[in-house]
CSV table of C-alpha atoms in Angstrom, one decimal:
chain,number,residue,atom,x,y,z
O,1,MET,CA,0.0,0.0,0.0
O,2,GLN,CA,2.8,2.3,1.0
O,3,HIS,CA,4.0,2.4,-2.6
O,4,HIS,CA,0.8,3.7,-4.0
O,5,HIS,CA,0.8,6.3,-1.3
O,6,SER,CA,4.2,7.6,-2.2
O,7,LEU,CA,3.1,8.0,-5.8
O,8,SER,CA,0.3,10.3,-4.8
O,9,GLN,CA,2.7,12.7,-3.0
O,10,PRO,CA,3.8,15.9,-4.7
O,11,PRO,CA,6.9,15.6,-6.8
O,12,ALA,CA,9.1,17.5,-4.4
O,13,THR,CA,8.2,15.3,-1.5
O,14,ARG,CA,8.7,12.2,-3.6
O,15,ALA,CA,12.1,13.4,-4.8
O,16,LEU,CA,13.2,14.1,-1.3
O,17,PHE,CA,12.0,10.7,-0.2
O,18,ASN,CA,13.9,9.1,-3.0
O,19,TRP,CA,17.1,10.9,-2.3
O,20,MET,CA,16.8,9.9,1.4
O,21,SER,CA,16.3,6.3,0.3
O,22,VAL,CA,19.4,6.5,-1.9
O,23,ILE,CA,21.5,7.7,1.1
O,24,VAL,CA,20.1,5.0,3.4
O,25,LEU,CA,20.6,2.3,0.8
O,26,VAL,CA,24.2,3.4,0.0
O,27,TYR,CA,24.9,3.4,3.7
O,28,LEU,CA,23.5,-0.1,4.1
O,29,ILE,CA,25.6,-1.3,1.1
O,30,LEU,CA,28.7,0.1,2.7
O,31,VAL,CA,27.8,-1.6,5.9
O,32,ALA,CA,27.2,-4.9,4.0
O,33,VAL,CA,30.5,-4.7,2.1
O,34,GLY,CA,32.1,-3.9,5.5
O,35,ALA,CA,30.3,-6.9,7.1
O,36,ILE,CA,31.5,-9.3,4.4
O,37,SER,CA,35.1,-8.2,4.6
O,38,HIS,CA,34.9,-8.2,8.4
O,39,GLY,CA,33.5,-11.8,8.3
O,40,PHE,CA,36.1,-13.0,5.9
O,41,LYS,CA,38.8,-11.5,8.0
O,42,ASP,CA,37.6,-13.3,11.1
O,43,PHE,CA,37.1,-16.5,9.2
O,44,SER,CA,40.5,-16.5,7.5
O,45,GLY,CA,42.4,-15.1,10.5
O,46,GLY,CA,43.1,-11.8,8.8
O,47,ALA,CA,46.8,-11.0,8.5
O,48,GLU,CA,47.9,-14.2,10.2
O,49,GLY,CA,45.8,-16.2,7.9
O,50,ALA,CA,47.2,-14.5,4.9
O,51,ALA,CA,50.7,-15.1,6.1
O,52,GLN,CA,49.9,-18.8,6.5
O,53,ILE,CA,48.6,-18.9,3.0
O,54,PHE,CA,51.7,-17.4,1.6
O,55,ALA,CA,53.9,-20.0,3.3
O,56,PHE,CA,53.0,-22.3,0.4
O,57,ALA,CA,54.6,-20.0,-2.2
O,58,ASN,CA,57.5,-21.8,-3.9
O,59,ASN,CA,57.3,-20.3,-7.4
O,60,PRO,CA,56.0,-17.1,-9.0
O,61,PHE,CA,52.8,-18.7,-10.4
O,62,VAL,CA,51.8,-20.2,-7.1
O,63,ALA,CA,52.6,-16.9,-5.5
O,64,LEU,CA,50.2,-15.1,-7.9
O,65,LEU,CA,47.4,-17.5,-7.1
O,66,LEU,CA,48.0,-17.3,-3.4
O,67,GLY,CA,47.8,-13.5,-3.7
O,68,ILE,CA,44.4,-13.9,-5.2
O,69,LEU,CA,43.2,-16.4,-2.6
O,70,ALA,CA,44.5,-14.5,0.4
O,71,THR,CA,42.9,-11.3,-0.8
O,72,ALA,CA,39.6,-13.0,-1.7
O,73,LEU,CA,39.5,-14.4,1.8
O,74,VAL,CA,40.8,-11.4,3.8
O,75,GLN,CA,38.9,-9.0,1.5
O,76,SER,CA,41.4,-6.2,1.7
O,77,SER,CA,44.3,-5.8,-0.6
O,78,SER,CA,45.9,-3.3,1.8
O,79,THR,CA,46.0,-5.9,4.6
O,80,VAL,CA,47.5,-8.5,2.2
O,81,THR,CA,50.0,-6.0,0.9
O,82,SER,CA,51.1,-5.2,4.4
O,83,VAL,CA,51.5,-8.9,5.1
O,84,ILE,CA,53.7,-9.2,2.0
O,85,VAL,CA,55.8,-6.2,3.2
O,86,GLY,CA,56.3,-8.0,6.5
O,87,LEU,CA,57.3,-11.2,4.7
O,88,VAL,CA,59.8,-9.4,2.5
O,89,ALA,CA,61.2,-7.7,5.6
O,90,GLY,CA,61.5,-11.3,7.0
O,91,GLY,CA,63.5,-12.5,4.0
O,92,LEU,CA,61.0,-13.3,1.2
O,93,PRO,CA,62.7,-12.4,-2.1
O,94,ILE,CA,61.1,-9.4,-3.8
O,95,SER,CA,60.8,-11.5,-7.0
O,96,MET,CA,58.4,-13.7,-5.2
O,97,ALA,CA,56.5,-10.9,-3.6
O,98,ILE,CA,55.7,-9.1,-6.9
O,99,PRO,CA,53.4,-11.9,-8.2
O,100,MET,CA,51.7,-11.9,-4.8
O,101,VAL,CA,51.0,-8.2,-5.2
O,102,MET,CA,49.6,-8.9,-8.7
O,103,GLY,CA,47.4,-11.5,-7.2
O,104,ALA,CA,46.2,-9.2,-4.4
O,105,ASN,CA,45.2,-6.8,-7.1
O,106,LEU,CA,43.0,-9.4,-8.7
O,107,GLY,CA,41.6,-10.7,-5.4
O,108,THR,CA,39.9,-7.4,-4.5
O,109,THR,CA,37.7,-7.5,-7.6
O,110,ILE,CA,35.6,-10.2,-6.1
O,111,THR,CA,33.6,-7.8,-3.9
O,112,ASN,CA,31.9,-5.9,-6.7
O,113,THR,CA,31.2,-9.2,-8.4
O,114,ILE,CA,29.3,-10.3,-5.2
O,115,VAL,CA,27.4,-7.0,-5.3
O,116,SER,CA,26.4,-7.7,-8.9
O,117,MET,CA,24.8,-10.9,-7.8
O,118,GLY,CA,22.3,-8.7,-6.1
O,119,HIS,CA,20.7,-8.1,-9.5
O,120,VAL,CA,20.3,-11.8,-10.1
O,121,ARG,CA,16.5,-11.8,-10.2
O,122,ASP,CA,16.3,-9.6,-13.2
O,123,ARG,CA,18.1,-11.0,-16.2
O,124,ALA,CA,18.8,-7.8,-18.1
O,125,GLU,CA,19.9,-6.0,-14.9
O,126,PHE,CA,22.1,-8.9,-14.0
O,127,ARG,CA,23.7,-8.9,-17.4
O,128,ARG,CA,24.6,-5.2,-17.1
O,129,ALA,CA,25.7,-5.4,-13.5
O,130,PHE,CA,27.8,-8.5,-14.0
O,131,ALA,CA,29.6,-7.1,-17.0
O,132,ALA,CA,30.4,-3.9,-15.2
O,133,ALA,CA,31.8,-5.9,-12.2
O,134,THR,CA,33.8,-8.4,-14.2
O,135,VAL,CA,35.4,-5.8,-16.5
O,136,HIS,CA,37.6,-5.2,-13.5
O,137,ASP,CA,38.6,-8.8,-13.3
O,138,PHE,CA,39.4,-9.1,-16.9
O,139,PHE,CA,41.5,-5.9,-16.9
O,140,ASN,CA,43.5,-7.2,-14.0
O,141,LEU,CA,43.9,-10.6,-15.6
O,142,LEU,CA,45.1,-9.0,-18.8
O,143,ALA,CA,47.5,-6.9,-16.8
O,144,VAL,CA,49.0,-10.0,-15.2
O,145,PHE,CA,49.3,-11.7,-18.6
O,146,ILE,CA,51.3,-8.8,-19.9
O,147,PHE,CA,53.4,-7.9,-16.9
O,148,LEU,CA,54.2,-11.2,-15.1
O,149,PRO,CA,56.2,-12.5,-18.1
O,150,LEU,CA,58.0,-9.1,-18.4
O,151,GLU,CA,58.7,-9.1,-14.7
O,152,LEU,CA,60.1,-12.7,-14.8
O,153,MET,CA,62.3,-11.9,-17.8
O,154,PHE,CA,63.4,-8.3,-17.0
O,155,GLY,CA,62.4,-7.4,-13.5
O,156,LEU,CA,60.7,-4.3,-14.9
O,157,LEU,CA,58.6,-3.4,-11.9
O,158,GLN,CA,61.2,-4.4,-9.3
O,159,HIS,CA,63.9,-2.2,-10.8
O,160,SER,CA,61.7,0.8,-11.3
O,161,ALA,CA,60.2,0.4,-7.8
O,162,GLU,CA,63.6,0.0,-6.1
O,163,TRP,CA,64.9,3.1,-7.9
O,164,LEU,CA,61.9,5.2,-6.9
O,165,ALA,CA,62.0,3.9,-3.3
O,166,ASN,CA,65.6,5.0,-3.1
O,167,LEU,CA,64.5,8.5,-3.9
O,168,LEU,CA,61.6,8.5,-1.6
O,169,VAL,CA,63.0,6.8,1.5
O,170,GLY,CA,63.2,9.0,4.5
O,171,SER,CA,60.8,11.6,3.1
O,172,ALA,CA,57.9,12.9,5.1
O,173,ASN,CA,55.2,10.6,6.6
O,174,MET,CA,52.1,11.0,4.4
O,175,SER,CA,50.0,8.2,5.8
O,176,MET,CA,46.2,8.7,5.6
O,177,LYS,CA,45.5,6.2,8.4
O,178,GLY,CA,43.8,8.8,10.6
O,179,MET,CA,41.6,10.0,7.7
O,180,ASP,CA,39.5,6.9,7.3
O,181,PHE,CA,36.1,8.5,7.8
O,182,MET,CA,34.1,5.5,6.5
O,183,LYS,CA,34.9,3.2,9.4
O,184,PRO,CA,33.4,5.4,12.2
O,185,LEU,CA,30.3,5.9,10.0
O,186,THR,CA,29.6,2.2,9.6
O,187,ALA,CA,31.0,1.2,13.0
O,188,PRO,CA,27.6,1.4,14.9
O,189,ALA,CA,25.9,-0.9,12.4
O,190,GLN,CA,28.9,-3.2,12.4
O,191,GLN,CA,28.7,-3.5,16.2
O,192,LEU,CA,25.0,-4.3,15.9
O,193,ILE,CA,25.7,-7.1,13.5
O,194,ASP,CA,28.6,-8.3,15.7
O,195,SER,CA,26.4,-8.5,18.8
O,196,ALA,CA,23.6,-10.2,16.9
O,197,VAL,CA,25.9,-13.1,15.9
O,198,ALA,CA,28.1,-13.1,19.0
O,199,PHE,CA,26.3,-16.2,20.5
O,200,LEU,CA,27.5,-18.4,17.6
O,201,PRO,CA,30.4,-20.7,18.5
O,202,GLY,CA,33.8,-20.8,16.7
O,203,LYS,CA,33.8,-19.6,13.1
O,204,GLY,CA,30.0,-19.5,13.2
O,205,ALA,CA,29.9,-15.8,13.9
O,206,ALA,CA,32.2,-15.0,11.1
O,207,ILE,CA,30.2,-17.1,8.6
O,208,ALA,CA,27.0,-15.5,9.8
O,209,THR,CA,28.4,-12.0,9.4
O,210,ILE,CA,29.3,-12.9,5.8
O,211,ILE,CA,25.8,-14.2,5.1
O,212,ILE,CA,24.2,-11.1,6.7
O,213,GLY,CA,26.4,-8.9,4.5
O,214,ILE,CA,25.4,-10.8,1.3
O,215,LEU,CA,21.7,-10.8,2.2
O,216,LEU,CA,21.9,-7.0,2.9
O,217,ILE,CA,23.5,-6.5,-0.5
O,218,LEU,CA,20.9,-8.6,-2.2
O,219,ALA,CA,18.1,-6.6,-0.5
O,220,CYS,CA,19.6,-3.2,-1.1
O,221,VAL,CA,21.0,-3.4,-4.6
O,222,THR,CA,17.8,-4.3,-6.3
O,223,TYR,CA,15.9,-1.5,-4.5
O,224,LEU,CA,18.7,1.0,-5.0
O,225,GLY,CA,18.7,0.3,-8.8
O,226,LYS,CA,15.0,1.1,-8.9
O,227,VAL,CA,15.3,4.3,-6.9
O,228,LEU,CA,18.3,5.5,-8.8
O,229,GLN,CA,16.4,5.2,-12.1
O,230,GLN,CA,13.8,7.7,-10.6
O,231,VAL,CA,16.3,10.0,-9.0
O,232,LEU,CA,18.9,10.2,-11.8
O,233,VAL,CA,17.0,12.3,-14.3
O,234,GLY,CA,17.7,15.7,-15.7
O,235,ARG,CA,20.3,17.7,-13.7
O,236,ALA,CA,21.5,14.9,-11.5
O,237,LYS,CA,22.1,12.6,-14.4
O,238,GLU,CA,24.1,15.3,-16.2
O,239,VAL,CA,26.4,15.9,-13.2
O,240,LEU,CA,27.1,12.2,-12.9
O,241,HIS,CA,27.7,11.7,-16.6
O,242,LYS,CA,30.1,14.7,-16.5
O,243,ALA,CA,32.0,13.2,-13.7
O,244,LEU,CA,32.2,9.7,-15.2
O,245,GLY,CA,31.4,9.9,-18.8
O,246,ARG,CA,33.1,13.0,-20.1
O,247,GLY,CA,36.2,11.1,-21.1
O,248,PRO,CA,38.6,8.4,-20.0
O,249,LEU,CA,40.9,10.8,-18.1
O,250,THR,CA,38.0,12.3,-16.1
O,251,GLY,CA,36.7,8.8,-15.3
O,252,ILE,CA,40.1,7.6,-14.2
O,253,THR,CA,40.8,10.7,-12.1
O,254,SER,CA,37.4,10.6,-10.3
O,255,GLY,CA,37.8,6.9,-9.7
O,256,ALA,CA,41.2,7.4,-8.1
O,257,LEU,CA,40.0,10.4,-6.0
O,258,VAL,CA,36.9,8.8,-4.7
O,259,THR,CA,38.9,5.7,-3.8
O,260,ILE,CA,41.5,7.7,-2.0
O,261,MET,CA,38.7,9.4,0.0
O,262,VAL,CA,36.9,6.2,1.0
O,263,GLN,CA,40.1,4.2,1.2
O,264,SER,CA,38.8,1.1,-0.4
O,265,SER,CA,38.5,0.2,-4.1
O,266,SER,CA,36.0,-2.4,-3.4
O,267,THR,CA,33.6,0.2,-1.9
O,268,THR,CA,34.0,2.5,-4.9
O,269,THR,CA,33.5,-0.1,-7.5
O,270,SER,CA,30.7,-1.8,-5.6
O,271,LEU,CA,28.7,1.4,-5.5
O,272,MET,CA,29.0,1.7,-9.3
O,273,ILE,CA,27.4,-1.7,-9.9
O,274,PRO,CA,23.7,-0.6,-9.1
O,275,LEU,CA,24.2,2.2,-11.6
O,276,ALA,CA,25.2,-0.3,-14.2
O,277,GLY,CA,22.5,-2.7,-13.3
O,278,GLY,CA,19.9,0.1,-13.5
O,279,GLY,CA,21.1,1.0,-17.0
O,280,VAL,CA,22.3,4.5,-15.9
O,281,PHE,CA,25.8,3.7,-17.2
O,282,SER,CA,27.2,1.3,-19.7
O,283,THR,CA,30.1,-1.0,-18.8
O,284,ARG,CA,32.3,1.0,-21.2
O,285,GLN,CA,31.5,4.2,-19.4
O,286,LEU,CA,32.3,2.8,-16.0
O,287,TYR,CA,35.5,1.1,-17.2
O,288,PRO,CA,37.8,4.1,-16.8
O,289,PHE,CA,36.3,4.8,-13.3
O,290,THR,CA,37.1,1.3,-12.3
O,291,LEU,CA,40.7,1.7,-13.5
O,292,GLY,CA,40.9,4.9,-11.4
O,293,ALA,CA,39.8,3.0,-8.4
O,294,ASN,CA,42.5,0.4,-9.1
O,295,ILE,CA,45.1,3.2,-9.0
O,296,GLY,CA,43.5,5.0,-6.0
O,297,THR,CA,43.7,2.0,-3.7
O,298,THR,CA,47.5,1.6,-4.4
O,299,ILE,CA,48.1,5.2,-3.7
O,300,THR,CA,46.5,4.8,-0.2
O,301,ALA,CA,48.8,1.8,0.3
O,302,LEU,CA,51.8,3.9,-0.8
O,303,LEU,CA,50.9,6.7,1.6
O,304,ALA,CA,50.5,4.1,4.4
O,305,ALA,CA,54.0,2.8,3.6
O,306,THR,CA,55.5,6.2,4.2
O,307,ALA,CA,54.5,5.7,7.9
O,308,ILE,CA,56.9,2.8,8.3
O,309,SER,CA,60.3,3.7,9.6
O,310,GLY,CA,63.5,1.8,10.4
O,311,ALA,CA,65.0,-1.1,8.5
O,312,GLY,CA,61.9,-2.2,6.7
O,313,ALA,CA,61.0,1.3,5.4
O,314,GLN,CA,62.7,0.9,2.0
O,315,LEU,CA,61.3,-2.6,1.5
O,316,ALA,CA,57.8,-1.4,2.4
O,317,LEU,CA,58.1,1.5,0.0
O,318,THR,CA,59.4,-0.8,-2.8
O,319,ILE,CA,56.4,-3.2,-2.5
O,320,ALA,CA,53.9,-0.3,-2.3
O,321,LEU,CA,55.5,1.2,-5.4
O,322,VAL,CA,55.4,-2.1,-7.3
O,323,HIS,CA,51.7,-2.1,-6.6
O,324,VAL,CA,51.3,1.5,-7.9
O,325,LEU,CA,53.5,1.1,-10.9
O,326,PHE,CA,51.8,-2.2,-11.9
O,327,ASN,CA,48.5,-0.5,-12.0
O,328,LEU,CA,49.8,2.7,-13.7
O,329,PHE,CA,51.7,0.8,-16.4
O,330,ALA,CA,48.7,-1.5,-16.9
O,331,VAL,CA,46.3,1.5,-17.4
O,332,VAL,CA,48.7,3.3,-19.7
O,333,ILE,CA,49.4,0.2,-21.9
O,334,ILE,CA,46.0,-1.6,-21.9
O,335,TYR,CA,43.9,1.6,-22.0
O,336,GLY,CA,46.4,3.3,-24.3
O,337,ILE,CA,46.4,0.6,-27.0
O,338,PRO,CA,42.9,0.6,-28.6
O,339,PHE,CA,43.1,-3.1,-29.5
O,340,LEU,CA,43.9,-4.1,-25.9
O,341,ARG,CA,41.5,-1.5,-24.4
O,342,ASP,CA,38.4,-3.3,-25.8
O,343,LEU,CA,39.4,-6.8,-24.7
O,344,PRO,CA,38.3,-6.6,-21.0
O,345,VAL,CA,34.9,-5.0,-22.1
O,346,ARG,CA,34.3,-7.6,-24.7
O,347,ALA,CA,35.2,-10.5,-22.4
O,348,ALA,CA,33.1,-9.1,-19.5
O,349,GLU,CA,30.1,-8.5,-21.8
O,350,GLY,CA,30.5,-12.0,-23.3
O,351,LEU,CA,30.7,-13.6,-19.9
O,352,ALA,CA,27.7,-11.6,-18.6
O,353,ARG,CA,25.7,-12.7,-21.6
O,354,VAL,CA,26.4,-16.4,-20.8
O,355,GLY,CA,26.1,-15.8,-17.1
O,356,SER,CA,22.7,-14.1,-17.3
O,357,GLU,CA,21.4,-17.1,-19.2
O,358,ASN,CA,23.0,-19.6,-16.8
O,359,LYS,CA,23.2,-18.2,-13.3
O,360,LEU,CA,25.2,-21.2,-11.9
O,361,LEU,CA,27.9,-20.5,-14.5
O,362,ALA,CA,28.3,-17.0,-13.1
O,363,LEU,CA,28.6,-18.4,-9.6
O,364,GLY,CA,31.1,-21.0,-10.8
O,365,TYR,CA,33.2,-18.3,-12.3
O,366,VAL,CA,33.5,-16.5,-9.0
O,367,ALA,CA,34.1,-19.6,-7.0
O,368,GLY,CA,36.6,-21.0,-9.5
O,369,LEU,CA,38.8,-17.9,-10.2
O,370,PHE,CA,39.0,-16.6,-6.6
O,371,PHE,CA,38.9,-19.7,-4.5
O,372,ALA,CA,39.0,-23.2,-6.1
O,373,LEU,CA,41.8,-22.6,-8.6
O,374,PRO,CA,44.2,-21.0,-6.1
O,375,ALA,CA,43.3,-23.6,-3.4
O,376,LEU,CA,44.0,-26.4,-5.8
O,377,MET,CA,47.4,-24.9,-6.7
O,378,MET,CA,48.1,-24.6,-3.0
O,379,VAL,CA,47.5,-28.3,-2.5
O,380,ALA,CA,49.5,-29.1,-5.6
O,381,ALA,CA,52.4,-27.0,-4.3
O,382,LYS,CA,52.5,-29.0,-1.1
């Protein structure tokens, strides 16, 4: 009944109600993404769990897959990167650490793919959302295909990063750790979820937190897509299209800036998915924004590395710079060469077409790329 009631309201009231809904839903999605990563962290043992996973690394390819697995489980490439820094400081060769960083880059793209599953009930929406989410995966996969061989042959990233770290070491501390304003905002809701699942034994609480997060996303994303279609008309749509759609550079820059502000690329890219699902933006338009988010997250990590002092400082900077350079080079080369630029979009749209016809296939893709394949390699490496 309520729905009919809102239709009879004057346009101004309805617009206000819609905008309020958008704010509440975006907040809930942020809480949900937070809950999922929080649950995964508890389940996998966070940094310690990631360190245990990396103990299996005995060659660069295994290291790459373990980077994916660790990040998919811990749900934070910055945590995984800091674990890698710790391992390098403890004697892990940088040549092994670099594939791990590449893997960590890939592992974070799982979050927005989970968010796109929120559109699963509507085939057309799901196709658009899934394509926009997986373009991120395919871009990073392509980047690994190009740069891992180059790295193994010439040590391209290692040499550039070491050279830059030499210049930067001992410079001012520019860490943005204290500026994370998203955490305090979502903390009350997170505590509520925590206390709700606290009675569960062992890993039960962590698993319940993940499930609550996923259910929240499923509930919010569908509704957000609908509200956004009503809200994003006229002026609002123009502003958004200017910020994202004016050209690749604008998109990349705004993606990077937003990510540096919210300190998490998965948050930035996840919030874009309902826009894609609702048909407000095409995959091609969101693509540069996603790449910007990729770069933004590494800049946050680089700034965090400037806070480390003492013996490990230069190593930490080197790894952080490898991460930044990997993403920068990838954007310049893949986005700069038209033939390569189209590949991730085509692959994502192709996969989404198949996945929207066969939902299980879409799920299998997520489970396979992020969990099963790396886990199998881990067993094989044993």
